Short mmCIF file of N, CA, C and O in Angstrom, two decimals:
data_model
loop_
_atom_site.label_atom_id
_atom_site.label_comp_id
_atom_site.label_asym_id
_atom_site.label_seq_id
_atom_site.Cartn_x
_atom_site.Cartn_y
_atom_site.Cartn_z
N UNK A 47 -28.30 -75.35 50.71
CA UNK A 47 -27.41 -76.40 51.18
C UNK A 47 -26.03 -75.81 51.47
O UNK A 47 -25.41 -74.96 50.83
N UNK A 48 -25.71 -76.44 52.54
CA UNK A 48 -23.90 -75.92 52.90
C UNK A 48 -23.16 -76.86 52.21
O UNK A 48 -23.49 -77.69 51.37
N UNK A 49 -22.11 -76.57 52.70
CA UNK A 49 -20.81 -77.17 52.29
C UNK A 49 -19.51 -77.75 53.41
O UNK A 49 -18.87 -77.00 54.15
N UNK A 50 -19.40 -78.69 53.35
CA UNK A 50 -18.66 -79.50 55.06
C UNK A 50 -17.45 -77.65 55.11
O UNK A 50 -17.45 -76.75 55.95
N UNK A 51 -16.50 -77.84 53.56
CA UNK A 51 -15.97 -75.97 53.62
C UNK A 51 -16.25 -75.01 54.05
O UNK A 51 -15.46 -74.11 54.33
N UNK A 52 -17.67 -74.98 54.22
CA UNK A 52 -18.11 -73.27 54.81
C UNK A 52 -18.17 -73.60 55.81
O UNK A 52 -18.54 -72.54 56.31
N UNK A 53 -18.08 -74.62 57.03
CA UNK A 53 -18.16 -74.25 58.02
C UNK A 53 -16.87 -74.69 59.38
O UNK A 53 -15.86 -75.29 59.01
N UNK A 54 -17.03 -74.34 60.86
CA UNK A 54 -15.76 -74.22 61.15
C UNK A 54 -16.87 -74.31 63.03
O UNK A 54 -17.91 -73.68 63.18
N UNK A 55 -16.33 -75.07 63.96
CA UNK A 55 -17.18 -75.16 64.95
C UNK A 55 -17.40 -74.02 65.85
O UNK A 55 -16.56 -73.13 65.94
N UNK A 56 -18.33 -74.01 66.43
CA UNK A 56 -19.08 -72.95 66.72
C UNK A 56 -20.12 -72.21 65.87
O UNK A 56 -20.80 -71.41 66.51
N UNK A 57 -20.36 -72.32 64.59
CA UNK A 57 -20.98 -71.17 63.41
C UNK A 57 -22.57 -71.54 63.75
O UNK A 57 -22.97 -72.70 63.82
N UNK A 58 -23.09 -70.82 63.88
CA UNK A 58 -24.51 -70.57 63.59
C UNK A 58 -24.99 -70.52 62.44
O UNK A 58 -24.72 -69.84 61.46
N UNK A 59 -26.03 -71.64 62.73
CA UNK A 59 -26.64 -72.32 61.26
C UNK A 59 -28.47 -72.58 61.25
O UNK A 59 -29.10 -72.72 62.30
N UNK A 60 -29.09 -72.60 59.96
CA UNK A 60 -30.02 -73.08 60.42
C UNK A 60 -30.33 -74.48 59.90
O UNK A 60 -29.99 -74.96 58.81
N UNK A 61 -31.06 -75.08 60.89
CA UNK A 61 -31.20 -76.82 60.20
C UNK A 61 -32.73 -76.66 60.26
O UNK A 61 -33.27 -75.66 60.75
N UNK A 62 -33.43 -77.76 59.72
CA UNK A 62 -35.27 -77.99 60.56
C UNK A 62 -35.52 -77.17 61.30
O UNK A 62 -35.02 -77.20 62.42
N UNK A 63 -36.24 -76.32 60.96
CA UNK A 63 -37.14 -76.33 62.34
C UNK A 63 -36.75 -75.34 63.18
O UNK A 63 -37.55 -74.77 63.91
N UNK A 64 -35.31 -75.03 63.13
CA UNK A 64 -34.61 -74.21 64.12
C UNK A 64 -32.96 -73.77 64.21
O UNK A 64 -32.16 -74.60 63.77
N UNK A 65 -32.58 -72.85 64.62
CA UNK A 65 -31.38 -72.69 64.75
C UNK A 65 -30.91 -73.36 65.17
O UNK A 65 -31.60 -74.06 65.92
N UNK A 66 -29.46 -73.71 65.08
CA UNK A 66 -28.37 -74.43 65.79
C UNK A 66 -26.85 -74.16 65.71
O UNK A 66 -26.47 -73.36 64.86
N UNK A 67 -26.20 -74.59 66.31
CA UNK A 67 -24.66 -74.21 66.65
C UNK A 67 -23.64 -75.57 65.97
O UNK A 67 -24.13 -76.69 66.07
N UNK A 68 -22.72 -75.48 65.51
CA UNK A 68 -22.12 -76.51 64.54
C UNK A 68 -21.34 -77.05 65.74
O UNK A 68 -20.55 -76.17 66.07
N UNK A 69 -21.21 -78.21 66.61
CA UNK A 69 -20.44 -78.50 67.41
C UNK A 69 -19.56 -79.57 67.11
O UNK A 69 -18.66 -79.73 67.93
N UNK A 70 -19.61 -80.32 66.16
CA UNK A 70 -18.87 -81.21 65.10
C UNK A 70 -19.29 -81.26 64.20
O UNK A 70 -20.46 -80.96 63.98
N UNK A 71 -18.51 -81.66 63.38
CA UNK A 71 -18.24 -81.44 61.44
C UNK A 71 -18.00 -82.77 61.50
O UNK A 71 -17.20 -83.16 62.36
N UNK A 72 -18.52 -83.58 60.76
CA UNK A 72 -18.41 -84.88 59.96
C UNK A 72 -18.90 -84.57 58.68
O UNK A 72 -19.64 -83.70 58.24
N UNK A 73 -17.76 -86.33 57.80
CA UNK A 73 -17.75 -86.31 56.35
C UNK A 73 -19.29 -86.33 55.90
O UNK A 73 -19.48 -86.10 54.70
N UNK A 74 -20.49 -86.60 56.75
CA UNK A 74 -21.79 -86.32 55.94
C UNK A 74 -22.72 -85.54 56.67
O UNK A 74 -23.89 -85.82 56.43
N UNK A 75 -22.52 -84.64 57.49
CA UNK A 75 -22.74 -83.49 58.10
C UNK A 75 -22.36 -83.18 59.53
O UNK A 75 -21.31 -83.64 59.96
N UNK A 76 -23.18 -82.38 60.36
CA UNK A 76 -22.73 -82.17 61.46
C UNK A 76 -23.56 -82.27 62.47
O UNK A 76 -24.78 -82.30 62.28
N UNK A 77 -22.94 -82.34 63.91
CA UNK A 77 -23.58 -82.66 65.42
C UNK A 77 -23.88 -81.28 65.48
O UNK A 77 -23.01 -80.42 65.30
N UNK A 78 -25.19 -81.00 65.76
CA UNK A 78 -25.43 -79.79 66.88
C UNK A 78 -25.26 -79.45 68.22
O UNK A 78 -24.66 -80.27 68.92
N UNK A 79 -25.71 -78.30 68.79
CA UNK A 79 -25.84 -78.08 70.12
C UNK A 79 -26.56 -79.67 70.64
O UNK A 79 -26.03 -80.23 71.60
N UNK A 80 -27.58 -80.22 70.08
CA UNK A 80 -28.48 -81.32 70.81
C UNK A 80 -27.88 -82.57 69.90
O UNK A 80 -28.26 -82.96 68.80
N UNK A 81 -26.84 -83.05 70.74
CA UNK A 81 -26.16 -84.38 69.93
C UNK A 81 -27.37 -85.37 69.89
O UNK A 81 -27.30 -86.37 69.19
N UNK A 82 -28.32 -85.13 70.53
CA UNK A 82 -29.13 -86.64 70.41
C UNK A 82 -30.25 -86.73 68.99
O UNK A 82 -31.02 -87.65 68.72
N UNK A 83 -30.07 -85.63 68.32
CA UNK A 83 -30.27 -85.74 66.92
C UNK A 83 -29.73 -86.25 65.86
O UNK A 83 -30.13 -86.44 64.71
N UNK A 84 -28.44 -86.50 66.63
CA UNK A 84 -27.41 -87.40 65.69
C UNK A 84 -26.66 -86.44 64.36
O UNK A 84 -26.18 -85.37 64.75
N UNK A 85 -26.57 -86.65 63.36
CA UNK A 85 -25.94 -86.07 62.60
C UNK A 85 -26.80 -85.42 61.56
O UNK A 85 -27.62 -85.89 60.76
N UNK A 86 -26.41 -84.30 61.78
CA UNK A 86 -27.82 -83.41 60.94
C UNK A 86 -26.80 -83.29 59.17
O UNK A 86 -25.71 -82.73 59.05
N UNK A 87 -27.79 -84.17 57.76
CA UNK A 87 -27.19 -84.29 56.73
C UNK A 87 -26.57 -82.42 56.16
O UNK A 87 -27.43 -81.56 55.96
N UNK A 88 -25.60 -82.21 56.05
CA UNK A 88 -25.39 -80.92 55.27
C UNK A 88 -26.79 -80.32 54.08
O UNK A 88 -27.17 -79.15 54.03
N UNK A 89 -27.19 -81.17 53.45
CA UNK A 89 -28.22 -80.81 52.28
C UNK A 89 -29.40 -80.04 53.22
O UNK A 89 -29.94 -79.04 52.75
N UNK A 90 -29.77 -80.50 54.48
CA UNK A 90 -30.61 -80.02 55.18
C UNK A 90 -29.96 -78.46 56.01
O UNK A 90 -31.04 -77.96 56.35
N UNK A 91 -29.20 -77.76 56.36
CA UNK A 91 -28.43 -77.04 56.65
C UNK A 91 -28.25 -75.70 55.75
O UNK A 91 -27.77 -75.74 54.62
N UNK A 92 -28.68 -74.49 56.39
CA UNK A 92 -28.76 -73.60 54.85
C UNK A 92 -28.16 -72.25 56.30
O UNK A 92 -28.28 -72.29 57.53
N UNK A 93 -27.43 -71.09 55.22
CA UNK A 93 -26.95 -70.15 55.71
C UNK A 93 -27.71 -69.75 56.45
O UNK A 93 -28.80 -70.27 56.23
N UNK A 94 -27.74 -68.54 57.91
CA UNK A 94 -28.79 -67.41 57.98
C UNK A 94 -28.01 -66.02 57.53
O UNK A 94 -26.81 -65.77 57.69
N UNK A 95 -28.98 -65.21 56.97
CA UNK A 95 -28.71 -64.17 55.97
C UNK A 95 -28.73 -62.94 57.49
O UNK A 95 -29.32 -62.69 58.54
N UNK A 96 -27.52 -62.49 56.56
CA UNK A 96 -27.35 -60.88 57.95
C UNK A 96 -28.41 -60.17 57.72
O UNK A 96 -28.69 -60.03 56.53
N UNK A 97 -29.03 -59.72 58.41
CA UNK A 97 -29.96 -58.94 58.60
C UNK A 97 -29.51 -57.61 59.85
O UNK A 97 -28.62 -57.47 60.68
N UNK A 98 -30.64 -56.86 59.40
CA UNK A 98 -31.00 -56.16 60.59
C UNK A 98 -31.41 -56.04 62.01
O UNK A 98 -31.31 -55.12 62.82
N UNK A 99 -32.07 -57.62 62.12
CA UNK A 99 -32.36 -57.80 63.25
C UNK A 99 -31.40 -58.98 64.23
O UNK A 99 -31.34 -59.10 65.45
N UNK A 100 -30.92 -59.50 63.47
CA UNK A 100 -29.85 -60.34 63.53
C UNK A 100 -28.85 -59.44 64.44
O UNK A 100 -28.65 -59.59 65.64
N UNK A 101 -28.14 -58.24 63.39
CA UNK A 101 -27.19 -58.03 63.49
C UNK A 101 -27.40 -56.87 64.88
O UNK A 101 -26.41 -56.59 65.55
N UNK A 102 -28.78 -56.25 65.22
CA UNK A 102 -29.33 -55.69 66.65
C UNK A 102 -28.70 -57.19 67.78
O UNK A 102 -27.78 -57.28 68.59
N UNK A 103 -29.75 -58.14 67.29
CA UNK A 103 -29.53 -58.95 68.07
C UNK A 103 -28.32 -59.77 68.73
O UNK A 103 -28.44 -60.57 69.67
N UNK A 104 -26.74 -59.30 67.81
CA UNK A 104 -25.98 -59.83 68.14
C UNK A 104 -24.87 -58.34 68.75
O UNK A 104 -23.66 -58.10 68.77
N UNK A 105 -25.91 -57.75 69.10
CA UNK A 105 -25.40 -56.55 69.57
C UNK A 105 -24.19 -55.22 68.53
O UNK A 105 -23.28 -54.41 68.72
N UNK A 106 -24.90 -55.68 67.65
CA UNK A 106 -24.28 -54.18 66.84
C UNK A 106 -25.25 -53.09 67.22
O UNK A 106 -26.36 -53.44 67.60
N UNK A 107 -25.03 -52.17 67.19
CA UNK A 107 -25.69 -50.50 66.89
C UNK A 107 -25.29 -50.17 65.54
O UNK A 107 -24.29 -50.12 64.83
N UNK A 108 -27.28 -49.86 65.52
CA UNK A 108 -27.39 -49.10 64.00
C UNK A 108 -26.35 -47.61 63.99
O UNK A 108 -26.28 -46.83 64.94
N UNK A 109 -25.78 -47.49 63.01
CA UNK A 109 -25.02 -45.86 62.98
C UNK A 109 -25.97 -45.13 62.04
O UNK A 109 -26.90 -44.45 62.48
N UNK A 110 -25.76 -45.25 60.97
CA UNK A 110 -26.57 -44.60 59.34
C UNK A 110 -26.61 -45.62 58.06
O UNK A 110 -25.81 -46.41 57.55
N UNK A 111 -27.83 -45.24 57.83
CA UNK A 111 -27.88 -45.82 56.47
C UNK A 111 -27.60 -46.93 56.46
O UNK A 111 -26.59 -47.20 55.81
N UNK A 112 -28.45 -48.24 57.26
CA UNK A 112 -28.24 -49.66 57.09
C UNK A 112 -26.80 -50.37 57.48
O UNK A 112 -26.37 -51.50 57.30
N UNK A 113 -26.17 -48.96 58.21
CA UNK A 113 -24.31 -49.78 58.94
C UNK A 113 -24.25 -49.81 60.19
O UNK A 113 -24.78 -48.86 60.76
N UNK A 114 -23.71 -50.73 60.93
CA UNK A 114 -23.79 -51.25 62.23
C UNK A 114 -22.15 -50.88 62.69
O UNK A 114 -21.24 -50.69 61.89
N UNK A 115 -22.08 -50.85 63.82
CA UNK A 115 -20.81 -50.87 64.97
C UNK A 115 -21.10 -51.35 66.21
O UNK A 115 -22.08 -51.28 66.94
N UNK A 116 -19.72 -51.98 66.29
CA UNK A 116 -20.08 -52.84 68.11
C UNK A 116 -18.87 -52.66 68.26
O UNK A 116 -18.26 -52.78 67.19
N UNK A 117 -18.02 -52.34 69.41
CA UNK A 117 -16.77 -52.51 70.21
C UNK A 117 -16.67 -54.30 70.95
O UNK A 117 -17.51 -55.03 71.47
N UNK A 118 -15.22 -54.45 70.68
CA UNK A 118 -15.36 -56.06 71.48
C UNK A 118 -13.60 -55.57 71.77
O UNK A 118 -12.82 -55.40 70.83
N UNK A 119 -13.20 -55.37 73.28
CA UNK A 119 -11.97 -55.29 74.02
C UNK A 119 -11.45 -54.01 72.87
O UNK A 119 -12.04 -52.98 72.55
N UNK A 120 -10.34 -54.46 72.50
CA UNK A 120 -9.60 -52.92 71.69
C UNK A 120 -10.08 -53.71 70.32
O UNK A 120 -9.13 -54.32 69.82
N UNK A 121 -11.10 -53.82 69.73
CA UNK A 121 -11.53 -53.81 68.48
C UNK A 121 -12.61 -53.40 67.94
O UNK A 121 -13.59 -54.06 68.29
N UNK A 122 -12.89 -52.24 66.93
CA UNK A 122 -13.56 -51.91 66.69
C UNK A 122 -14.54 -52.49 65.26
O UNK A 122 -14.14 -52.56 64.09
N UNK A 123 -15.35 -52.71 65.58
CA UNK A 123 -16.07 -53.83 64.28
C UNK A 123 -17.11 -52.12 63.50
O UNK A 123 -17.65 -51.18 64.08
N UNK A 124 -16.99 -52.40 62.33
CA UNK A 124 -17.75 -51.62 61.43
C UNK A 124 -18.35 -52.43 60.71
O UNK A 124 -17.49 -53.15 60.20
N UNK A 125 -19.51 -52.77 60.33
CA UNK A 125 -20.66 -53.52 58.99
C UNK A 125 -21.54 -52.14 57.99
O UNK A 125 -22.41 -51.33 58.30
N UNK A 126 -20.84 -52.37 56.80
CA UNK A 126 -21.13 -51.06 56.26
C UNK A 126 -22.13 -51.67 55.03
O UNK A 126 -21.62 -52.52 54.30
N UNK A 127 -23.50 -51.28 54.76
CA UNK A 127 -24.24 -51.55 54.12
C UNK A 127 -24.04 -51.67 52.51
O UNK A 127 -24.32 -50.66 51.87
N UNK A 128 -23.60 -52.79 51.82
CA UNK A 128 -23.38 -52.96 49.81
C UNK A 128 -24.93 -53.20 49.51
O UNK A 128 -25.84 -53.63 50.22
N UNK A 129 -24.88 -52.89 48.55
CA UNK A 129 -26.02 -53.85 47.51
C UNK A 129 -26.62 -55.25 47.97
O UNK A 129 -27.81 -55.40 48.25
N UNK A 130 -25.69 -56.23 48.02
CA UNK A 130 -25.65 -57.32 48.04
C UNK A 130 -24.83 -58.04 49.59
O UNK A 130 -23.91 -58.78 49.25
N UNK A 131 -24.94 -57.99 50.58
CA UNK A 131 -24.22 -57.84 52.08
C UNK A 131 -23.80 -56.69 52.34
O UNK A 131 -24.09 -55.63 51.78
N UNK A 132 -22.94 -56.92 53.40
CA UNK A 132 -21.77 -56.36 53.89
C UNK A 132 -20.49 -56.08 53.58
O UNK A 132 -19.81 -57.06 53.29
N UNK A 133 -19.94 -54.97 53.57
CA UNK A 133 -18.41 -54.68 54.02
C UNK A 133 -18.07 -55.02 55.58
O UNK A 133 -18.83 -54.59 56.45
N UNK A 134 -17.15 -55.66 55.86
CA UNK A 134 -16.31 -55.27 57.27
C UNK A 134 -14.92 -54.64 57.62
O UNK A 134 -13.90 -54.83 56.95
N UNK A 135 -15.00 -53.99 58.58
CA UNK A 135 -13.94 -53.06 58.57
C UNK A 135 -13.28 -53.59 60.47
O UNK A 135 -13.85 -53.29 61.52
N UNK A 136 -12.51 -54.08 60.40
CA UNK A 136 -12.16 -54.83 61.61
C UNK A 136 -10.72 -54.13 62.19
O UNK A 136 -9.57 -54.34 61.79
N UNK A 137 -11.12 -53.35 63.14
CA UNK A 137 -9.35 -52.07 63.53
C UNK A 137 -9.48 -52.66 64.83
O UNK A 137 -10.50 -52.93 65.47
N UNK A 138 -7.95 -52.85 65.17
CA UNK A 138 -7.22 -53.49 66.71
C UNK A 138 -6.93 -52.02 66.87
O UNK A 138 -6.23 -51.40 66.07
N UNK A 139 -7.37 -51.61 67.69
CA UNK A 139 -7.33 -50.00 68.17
C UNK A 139 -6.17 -49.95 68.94
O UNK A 139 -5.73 -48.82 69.15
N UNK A 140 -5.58 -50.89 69.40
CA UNK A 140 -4.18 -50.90 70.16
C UNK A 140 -3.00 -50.80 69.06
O UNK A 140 -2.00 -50.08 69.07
N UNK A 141 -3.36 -51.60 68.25
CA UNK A 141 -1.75 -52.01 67.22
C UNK A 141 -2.45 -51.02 66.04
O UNK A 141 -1.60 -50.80 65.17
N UNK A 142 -3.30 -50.58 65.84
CA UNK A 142 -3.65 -49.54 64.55
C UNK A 142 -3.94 -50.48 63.59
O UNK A 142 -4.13 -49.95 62.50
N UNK A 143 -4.05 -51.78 63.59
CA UNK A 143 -4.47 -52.55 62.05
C UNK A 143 -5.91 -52.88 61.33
O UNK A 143 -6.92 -53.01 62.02
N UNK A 144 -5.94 -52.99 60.12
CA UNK A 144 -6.92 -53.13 59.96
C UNK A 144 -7.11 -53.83 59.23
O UNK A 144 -6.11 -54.03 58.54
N UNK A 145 -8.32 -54.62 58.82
CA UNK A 145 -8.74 -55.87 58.15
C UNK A 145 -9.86 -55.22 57.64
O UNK A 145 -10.28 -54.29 58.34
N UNK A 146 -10.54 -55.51 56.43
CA UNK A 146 -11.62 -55.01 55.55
C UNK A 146 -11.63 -56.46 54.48
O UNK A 146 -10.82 -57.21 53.94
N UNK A 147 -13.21 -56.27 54.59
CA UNK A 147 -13.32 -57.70 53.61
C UNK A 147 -14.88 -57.54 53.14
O UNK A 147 -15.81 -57.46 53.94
N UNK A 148 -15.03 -57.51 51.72
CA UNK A 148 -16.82 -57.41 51.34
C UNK A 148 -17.45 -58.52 51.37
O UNK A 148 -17.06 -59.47 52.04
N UNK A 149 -18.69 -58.54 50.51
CA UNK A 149 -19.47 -59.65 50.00
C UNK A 149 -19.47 -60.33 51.65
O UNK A 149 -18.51 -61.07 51.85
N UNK A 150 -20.12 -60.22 52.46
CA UNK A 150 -20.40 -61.07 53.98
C UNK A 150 -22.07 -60.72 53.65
O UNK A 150 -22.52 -59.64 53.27
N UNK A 151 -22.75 -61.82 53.89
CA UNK A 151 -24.08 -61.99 53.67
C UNK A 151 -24.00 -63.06 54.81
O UNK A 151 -25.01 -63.63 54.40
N UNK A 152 -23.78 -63.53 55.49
CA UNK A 152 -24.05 -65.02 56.46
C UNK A 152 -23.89 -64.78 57.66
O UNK A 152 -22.67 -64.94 57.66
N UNK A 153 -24.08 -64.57 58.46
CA UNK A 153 -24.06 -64.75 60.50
C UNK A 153 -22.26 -66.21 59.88
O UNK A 153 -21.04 -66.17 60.06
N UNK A 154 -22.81 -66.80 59.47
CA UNK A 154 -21.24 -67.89 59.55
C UNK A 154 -20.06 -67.35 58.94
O UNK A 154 -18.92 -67.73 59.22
N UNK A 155 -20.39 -66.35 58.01
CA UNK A 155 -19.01 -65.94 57.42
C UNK A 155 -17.98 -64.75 58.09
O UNK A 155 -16.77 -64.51 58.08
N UNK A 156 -19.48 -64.06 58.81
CA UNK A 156 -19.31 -63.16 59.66
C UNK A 156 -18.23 -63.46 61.07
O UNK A 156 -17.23 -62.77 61.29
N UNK A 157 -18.59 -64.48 61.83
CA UNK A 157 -18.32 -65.13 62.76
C UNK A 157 -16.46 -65.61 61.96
O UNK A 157 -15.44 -65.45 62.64
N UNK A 158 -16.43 -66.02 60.89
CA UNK A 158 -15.07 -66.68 60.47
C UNK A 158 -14.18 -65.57 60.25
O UNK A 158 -12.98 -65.77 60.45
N UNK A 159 -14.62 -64.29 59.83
CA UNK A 159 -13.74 -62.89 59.99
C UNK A 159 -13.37 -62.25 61.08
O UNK A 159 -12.29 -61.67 61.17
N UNK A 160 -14.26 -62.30 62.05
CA UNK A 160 -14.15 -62.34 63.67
C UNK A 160 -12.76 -62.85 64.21
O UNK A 160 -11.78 -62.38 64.79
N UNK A 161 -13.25 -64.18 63.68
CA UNK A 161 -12.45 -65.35 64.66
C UNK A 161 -10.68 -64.98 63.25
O UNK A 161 -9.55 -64.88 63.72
N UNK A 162 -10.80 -64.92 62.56
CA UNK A 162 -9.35 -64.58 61.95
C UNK A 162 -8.97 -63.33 62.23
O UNK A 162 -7.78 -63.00 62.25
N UNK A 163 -9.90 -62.59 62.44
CA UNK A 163 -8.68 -61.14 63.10
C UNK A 163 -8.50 -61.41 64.44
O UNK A 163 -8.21 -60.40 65.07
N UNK A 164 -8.59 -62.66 65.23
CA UNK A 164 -8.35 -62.52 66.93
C UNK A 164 -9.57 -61.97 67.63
O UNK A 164 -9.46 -61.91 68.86
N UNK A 165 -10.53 -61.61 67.19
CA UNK A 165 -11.32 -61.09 67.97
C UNK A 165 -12.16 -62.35 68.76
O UNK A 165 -12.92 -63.17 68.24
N UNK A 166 -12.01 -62.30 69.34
CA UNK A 166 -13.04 -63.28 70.75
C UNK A 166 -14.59 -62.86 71.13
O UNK A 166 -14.88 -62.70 72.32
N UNK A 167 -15.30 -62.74 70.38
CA UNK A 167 -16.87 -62.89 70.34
C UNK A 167 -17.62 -64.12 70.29
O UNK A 167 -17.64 -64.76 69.24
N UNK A 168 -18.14 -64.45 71.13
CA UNK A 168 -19.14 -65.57 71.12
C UNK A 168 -20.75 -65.22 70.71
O UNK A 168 -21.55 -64.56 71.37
N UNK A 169 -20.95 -65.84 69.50
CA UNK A 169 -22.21 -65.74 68.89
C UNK A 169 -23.15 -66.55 69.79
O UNK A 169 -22.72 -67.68 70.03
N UNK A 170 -24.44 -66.21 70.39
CA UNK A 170 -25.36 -66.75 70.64
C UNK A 170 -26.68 -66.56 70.30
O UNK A 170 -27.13 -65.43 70.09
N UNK A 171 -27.28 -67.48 70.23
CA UNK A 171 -28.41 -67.99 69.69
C UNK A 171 -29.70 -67.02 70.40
O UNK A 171 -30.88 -67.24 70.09
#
């Protein structure tokens, strides 16, 4: 089960049956990509876990040892393999900064570190 907190529009989620995209947040869950489902309850709504194929599929490249890299404009994304998720290592290759943050296990939490360092990636399904 989610939490109305963990999520933020746009995040990739899974509900029934199938993936979906959070396109409104209401106090007892949220509209998907297909509004004519009406309001899908949060209790029904559960993370998807980063994976390997996921994280191919959302265009990272494998480097070594279970860690991924993808370039997006002047940012360089690193996913470095823990125990238990991910590390991210997020450098604006223009301004030299960098952002690093562990414990990421979710395609949604992933997407919310993205979107707070400025980076402009659109997750699709």
């Amino acid at each position: 089960m989610m939490d109305r907190r963990d999520l933020k529009f746009g995040d990739i989620i899974y509900r029934p049956d199938c993936y979906d995209i959070v396109r409104e947040i209401r106090t007892n869950g949220i509209i998907g990509e297909d509004s004519f489902l009406g309001v899908i309850p949060f209790k029904n709504l559960k993370p998807i876990p980063l994976t390997d194929k996921w994280l191919e599929r959302l265009g990272f490249e494998p480097i070594f040892s279970g860690n991924y890299h993808k370039q997006i404009d002047s940012f360089d994304l690193r996913l470095i393999s823990l125990v238990k998720g991910y590390s991210i290592e997020i450098t604006d290759c223009c301004l030299g900064n960098m952002i690093c943050d562990k414990n990421i296990k979710y395609i949604h939490q992933l997407q919310h570190k993205l979107y707070d360092a400025g980076v402009k990636f659109k997750l699709k399904l």
